[in-house]
Amino acid sequence: DQVDLLLTPSAFARELYVRQGCDPQRIQVFDLGLDPKRLAILEEQATEPAWPNSATPQARLRLGYLGAIAWQKGLHVLIEAVNRLPDDVTLTIYGDDTVFPEYAATLRAAARHPGIRFAGPLPYDAVGAALRQLDYLVTPSLWYETFAMVVQEAEAVGTPVVASRIGALTRI
């Protein structure tokens, strides 16, 4: 009640605020912005990716995940699903596994499929090139996402997204 204007990154987040009693007239959805030039940097400058463990070009289906290695992101669900797929499918997971090391260790132990690879953190300027190597970006979140920048980035480079039907991901 003491704010003149509340900015939120998605219509979903706005709806949450309204349900909690915030005055809808004081809430404005704004675009977090995306610099398409940043997504094209490596593609224009190099013929080979500048990071190791990139997606395997010869795979029949190349899936990828870019983001936090945290329980609420649902990676354990994705890994269990990929474990059931044929061997010529790959899943490349880009993210820092040192933030929640116990969870990361659990994920590594659960990854029985030969095509699952943990590629580590992705340099900020390599996101566009990494997304272009994928057939699908997968965002298996289990928790509300108020906004998903990686989904916006995937859409900007033309990579289809498979997402959980939860939070802001439902409005992709």
mmCIF file of C-alpha atoms in Angstrom:
data_model
loop_
_atom_site.group_PDB
_atom_site.id
_atom_site.type_symbol
_atom_site.label_atom_id
_atom_site.label_comp_id
_atom_site.label_asym_id
_atom_site.label_seq_id
_atom_site.Cartn_x
_atom_site.Cartn_y
_atom_site.Cartn_z
ATOM 1 C CA ASP A 1 0.000 0.000 0.000
ATOM 2 C CA GLN A 2 2.958 2.327 0.388
ATOM 3 C CA VAL A 3 4.291 2.070 -3.156
ATOM 4 C CA ASP A 4 3.246 4.206 -6.075
ATOM 5 C CA LEU A 5 4.237 1.632 -8.676
ATOM 6 C CA LEU A 6 5.287 -2.007 -8.486
ATOM 7 C CA LEU A 7 7.246 -3.322 -11.482
ATOM 8 C CA THR A 8 7.098 -7.019 -12.247
ATOM 9 C CA PRO A 9 8.695 -9.037 -15.074
ATOM 10 C CA SER A 10 5.645 -11.067 -16.146
ATOM 11 C CA ALA A 11 1.859 -11.153 -16.274
ATOM 12 C CA PHE A 12 2.040 -14.243 -14.073
ATOM 13 C CA ALA A 13 3.905 -12.375 -11.323
ATOM 14 C CA ARG A 14 1.423 -9.511 -11.633
ATOM 15 C CA GLU A 15 -1.457 -11.932 -11.079
ATOM 16 C CA LEU A 16 0.266 -13.266 -7.947
ATOM 17 C CA TYR A 17 0.546 -9.758 -6.528
ATOM 18 C CA VAL A 18 -3.105 -9.022 -7.315
ATOM 19 C CA ARG A 19 -4.192 -12.273 -5.597
ATOM 20 C CA GLN A 20 -2.230 -11.134 -2.538
ATOM 21 C CA GLY A 21 -4.216 -7.916 -2.402
ATOM 22 C CA CYS A 22 -2.025 -5.442 -4.284
ATOM 23 C CA ASP A 23 -3.864 -2.738 -6.194
ATOM 24 C CA PRO A 24 -3.773 -3.800 -9.867
ATOM 25 C CA GLN A 25 -3.604 -0.143 -10.902
ATOM 26 C CA ARG A 26 -0.208 0.127 -9.186
ATOM 27 C CA ILE A 27 1.345 -2.891 -10.895
ATOM 28 C CA GLN A 28 3.058 -2.660 -14.253
ATOM 29 C CA VAL A 29 4.561 -5.541 -16.225
ATOM 30 C CA PHE A 30 7.828 -4.589 -17.896
ATOM 31 C CA ASP A 31 10.086 -6.370 -20.315
ATOM 32 C CA LEU A 32 13.417 -7.284 -18.753
ATOM 33 C CA GLY A 33 14.984 -6.707 -22.128
ATOM 34 C CA LEU A 34 17.146 -8.857 -24.296
ATOM 35 C CA ASP A 35 20.171 -7.841 -26.329
ATOM 36 C CA PRO A 36 19.977 -9.941 -29.511
ATOM 37 C CA LYS A 37 23.513 -8.863 -30.435
ATOM 38 C CA ARG A 38 24.862 -10.717 -27.397
ATOM 39 C CA LEU A 39 23.178 -13.911 -28.582
ATOM 40 C CA ALA A 40 24.941 -13.694 -31.962
ATOM 41 C CA ILE A 41 28.493 -12.943 -30.754
ATOM 42 C CA LEU A 42 30.098 -16.385 -30.887
ATOM 43 C CA GLU A 43 28.235 -17.497 -33.978
ATOM 44 C CA GLU A 44 29.752 -14.621 -35.943
ATOM 45 C CA GLN A 45 33.243 -14.826 -34.446
ATOM 46 C CA ALA A 46 34.066 -18.522 -34.390
ATOM 47 C CA THR A 47 33.505 -21.708 -36.311
ATOM 48 C CA GLU A 48 34.091 -23.800 -33.168
ATOM 49 C CA PRO A 49 32.359 -23.185 -29.818
ATOM 50 C CA ALA A 50 34.598 -21.464 -27.281
ATOM 51 C CA TRP A 51 33.576 -23.823 -24.451
ATOM 52 C CA PRO A 52 34.030 -27.577 -23.929
ATOM 53 C CA ASN A 53 31.340 -30.263 -23.952
ATOM 54 C CA SER A 54 28.973 -28.575 -26.371
ATOM 55 C CA ALA A 55 25.957 -30.436 -27.717
ATOM 56 C CA THR A 56 26.788 -33.386 -29.980
ATOM 57 C CA PRO A 57 25.874 -32.495 -33.595
ATOM 58 C CA GLN A 58 25.417 -36.130 -34.711
ATOM 59 C CA ALA A 59 22.771 -36.936 -32.095
ATOM 60 C CA ARG A 60 19.288 -37.720 -33.385
ATOM 61 C CA LEU A 61 17.736 -35.412 -30.805
ATOM 62 C CA ARG A 62 19.741 -32.745 -28.955
ATOM 63 C CA LEU A 63 18.144 -31.531 -25.733
ATOM 64 C CA GLY A 64 19.614 -28.910 -23.475
ATOM 65 C CA TYR A 65 19.176 -27.194 -20.155
ATOM 66 C CA LEU A 66 20.710 -23.830 -19.262
ATOM 67 C CA GLY A 67 20.334 -22.485 -15.756
ATOM 68 C CA ALA A 68 20.726 -23.082 -12.066
ATOM 69 C CA ILE A 69 21.534 -26.579 -10.850
ATOM 70 C CA ALA A 70 18.946 -26.480 -8.071
ATOM 71 C CA TRP A 71 16.137 -28.784 -6.954
ATOM 72 C CA GLN A 72 13.319 -26.394 -7.839
ATOM 73 C CA LYS A 73 14.501 -26.307 -11.457
ATOM 74 C CA GLY A 74 13.452 -29.968 -11.849
ATOM 75 C CA LEU A 75 16.639 -31.378 -13.357
ATOM 76 C CA HIS A 76 16.153 -34.689 -11.557
ATOM 77 C CA VAL A 77 12.825 -35.093 -13.379
ATOM 78 C CA LEU A 78 14.460 -34.301 -16.734
ATOM 79 C CA ILE A 79 17.331 -36.721 -16.119
ATOM 80 C CA GLU A 80 14.939 -39.541 -15.208
ATOM 81 C CA ALA A 81 12.977 -38.872 -18.413
ATOM 82 C CA VAL A 82 16.113 -38.850 -20.581
ATOM 83 C CA ASN A 83 17.304 -42.078 -18.932
ATOM 84 C CA ARG A 84 14.327 -43.757 -20.672
ATOM 85 C CA LEU A 85 15.140 -42.423 -24.159
ATOM 86 C CA PRO A 86 17.191 -44.136 -26.905
ATOM 87 C CA ASP A 87 20.983 -43.839 -26.762
ATOM 88 C CA ASP A 88 21.176 -41.463 -29.740
ATOM 89 C CA VAL A 89 19.514 -38.665 -27.739
ATOM 90 C CA THR A 90 21.711 -36.174 -25.890
ATOM 91 C CA LEU A 91 21.047 -33.876 -22.978
ATOM 92 C CA THR A 92 23.625 -31.180 -22.343
ATOM 93 C CA ILE A 93 23.267 -29.475 -18.974
ATOM 94 C CA TYR A 94 24.872 -26.046 -18.670
ATOM 95 C CA GLY A 95 25.055 -24.698 -15.135
ATOM 96 C CA ASP A 96 27.186 -24.236 -12.042
ATOM 97 C CA ASP A 97 27.108 -27.416 -9.987
ATOM 98 C CA THR A 98 29.067 -25.900 -7.077
ATOM 99 C CA VAL A 99 26.157 -23.897 -5.647
ATOM 100 C CA PHE A 100 24.256 -26.988 -4.452
ATOM 101 C CA PRO A 101 26.958 -29.683 -4.624
ATOM 102 C CA GLU A 102 24.906 -32.401 -2.911
ATOM 103 C CA TYR A 103 22.085 -31.994 -5.409
ATOM 104 C CA ALA A 104 24.570 -31.951 -8.297
ATOM 105 C CA ALA A 105 26.124 -35.179 -7.016
ATOM 106 C CA THR A 106 22.665 -36.757 -6.850
ATOM 107 C CA LEU A 107 22.018 -35.714 -10.445
ATOM 108 C CA ARG A 108 25.306 -37.160 -11.658
ATOM 109 C CA ALA A 109 24.578 -40.449 -9.902
ATOM 110 C CA ALA A 110 21.091 -40.583 -11.441
ATOM 111 C CA ALA A 111 22.359 -39.884 -14.979
ATOM 112 C CA ARG A 112 22.582 -43.398 -16.440
ATOM 113 C CA HIS A 113 21.931 -42.423 -20.056
ATOM 114 C CA PRO A 114 25.126 -42.271 -22.158
ATOM 115 C CA GLY A 115 24.066 -38.992 -23.779
ATOM 116 C CA ILE A 116 23.707 -36.948 -20.574
ATOM 117 C CA ARG A 117 26.571 -34.498 -20.129
ATOM 118 C CA PHE A 118 27.234 -31.864 -17.500
ATOM 119 C CA ALA A 119 28.991 -29.065 -19.357
ATOM 120 C CA GLY A 120 29.458 -26.658 -16.456
ATOM 121 C CA PRO A 121 28.736 -22.943 -16.470
ATOM 122 C CA LEU A 122 28.247 -21.357 -19.854
ATOM 123 C CA PRO A 123 29.983 -18.053 -20.602
ATOM 124 C CA TYR A 124 27.418 -15.263 -20.870
ATOM 125 C CA ASP A 125 28.336 -14.468 -24.462
ATOM 126 C CA ALA A 126 28.091 -18.139 -25.493
ATOM 127 C CA VAL A 127 24.392 -18.566 -24.702
ATOM 128 C CA GLY A 128 23.166 -17.877 -28.236
ATOM 129 C CA ALA A 129 25.568 -20.328 -29.871
ATOM 130 C CA ALA A 130 24.780 -23.023 -27.286
ATOM 131 C CA LEU A 131 21.037 -22.605 -27.828
ATOM 132 C CA ARG A 132 21.463 -22.866 -31.602
ATOM 133 C CA GLN A 133 23.099 -26.287 -31.157
ATOM 134 C CA LEU A 134 19.972 -27.670 -29.508
ATOM 135 C CA ASP A 135 16.855 -29.117 -31.047
ATOM 136 C CA TYR A 136 14.945 -28.184 -27.859
ATOM 137 C CA LEU A 137 15.655 -26.247 -24.711
ATOM 138 C CA VAL A 138 13.979 -27.953 -21.749
ATOM 139 C CA THR A 139 12.916 -26.006 -18.658
ATOM 140 C CA PRO A 140 11.467 -28.596 -16.238
ATOM 141 C CA SER A 141 10.795 -26.230 -13.316
ATOM 142 C CA LEU A 142 8.886 -27.536 -10.320
ATOM 143 C CA TRP A 143 8.508 -24.124 -8.689
ATOM 144 C CA TYR A 144 6.903 -20.943 -9.936
ATOM 145 C CA GLU A 145 9.068 -19.027 -12.350
ATOM 146 C CA THR A 146 8.207 -15.339 -12.367
ATOM 147 C CA PHE A 147 10.172 -14.880 -15.573
ATOM 148 C CA ALA A 148 12.468 -17.141 -17.588
ATOM 149 C CA MET A 149 15.202 -15.195 -19.392
ATOM 150 C CA VAL A 150 16.610 -18.374 -20.962
ATOM 151 C CA VAL A 151 13.227 -19.010 -22.597
ATOM 152 C CA GLN A 152 13.251 -15.518 -24.067
ATOM 153 C CA GLU A 153 16.816 -16.133 -25.304
ATOM 154 C CA ALA A 154 15.820 -19.461 -26.898
ATOM 155 C CA GLU A 155 12.902 -17.838 -28.666
ATOM 156 C CA ALA A 156 15.183 -15.055 -29.936
ATOM 157 C CA VAL A 157 17.493 -17.569 -31.666
ATOM 158 C CA GLY A 158 14.683 -19.842 -32.881
ATOM 159 C CA THR A 159 15.210 -22.791 -30.518
ATOM 160 C CA PRO A 160 11.913 -24.412 -29.483
ATOM 161 C CA VAL A 161 11.221 -24.716 -25.751
ATOM 162 C CA VAL A 162 9.677 -27.593 -23.817
ATOM 163 C CA ALA A 163 8.589 -26.189 -20.454
ATOM 164 C CA SER A 164 6.724 -27.171 -17.334
ATOM 165 C CA ARG A 165 3.183 -25.915 -17.216
ATOM 166 C CA ILE A 166 3.781 -23.767 -14.142
ATOM 167 C CA GLY A 167 4.196 -20.095 -13.347
ATOM 168 C CA ALA A 168 5.342 -17.725 -16.065
ATOM 169 C CA LEU A 169 6.344 -20.707 -18.210
ATOM 170 C CA THR A 170 2.675 -21.257 -19.039
ATOM 171 C CA ARG A 171 2.675 -18.041 -21.034
ATOM 172 C CA ILE A 172 5.540 -18.859 -23.355
#
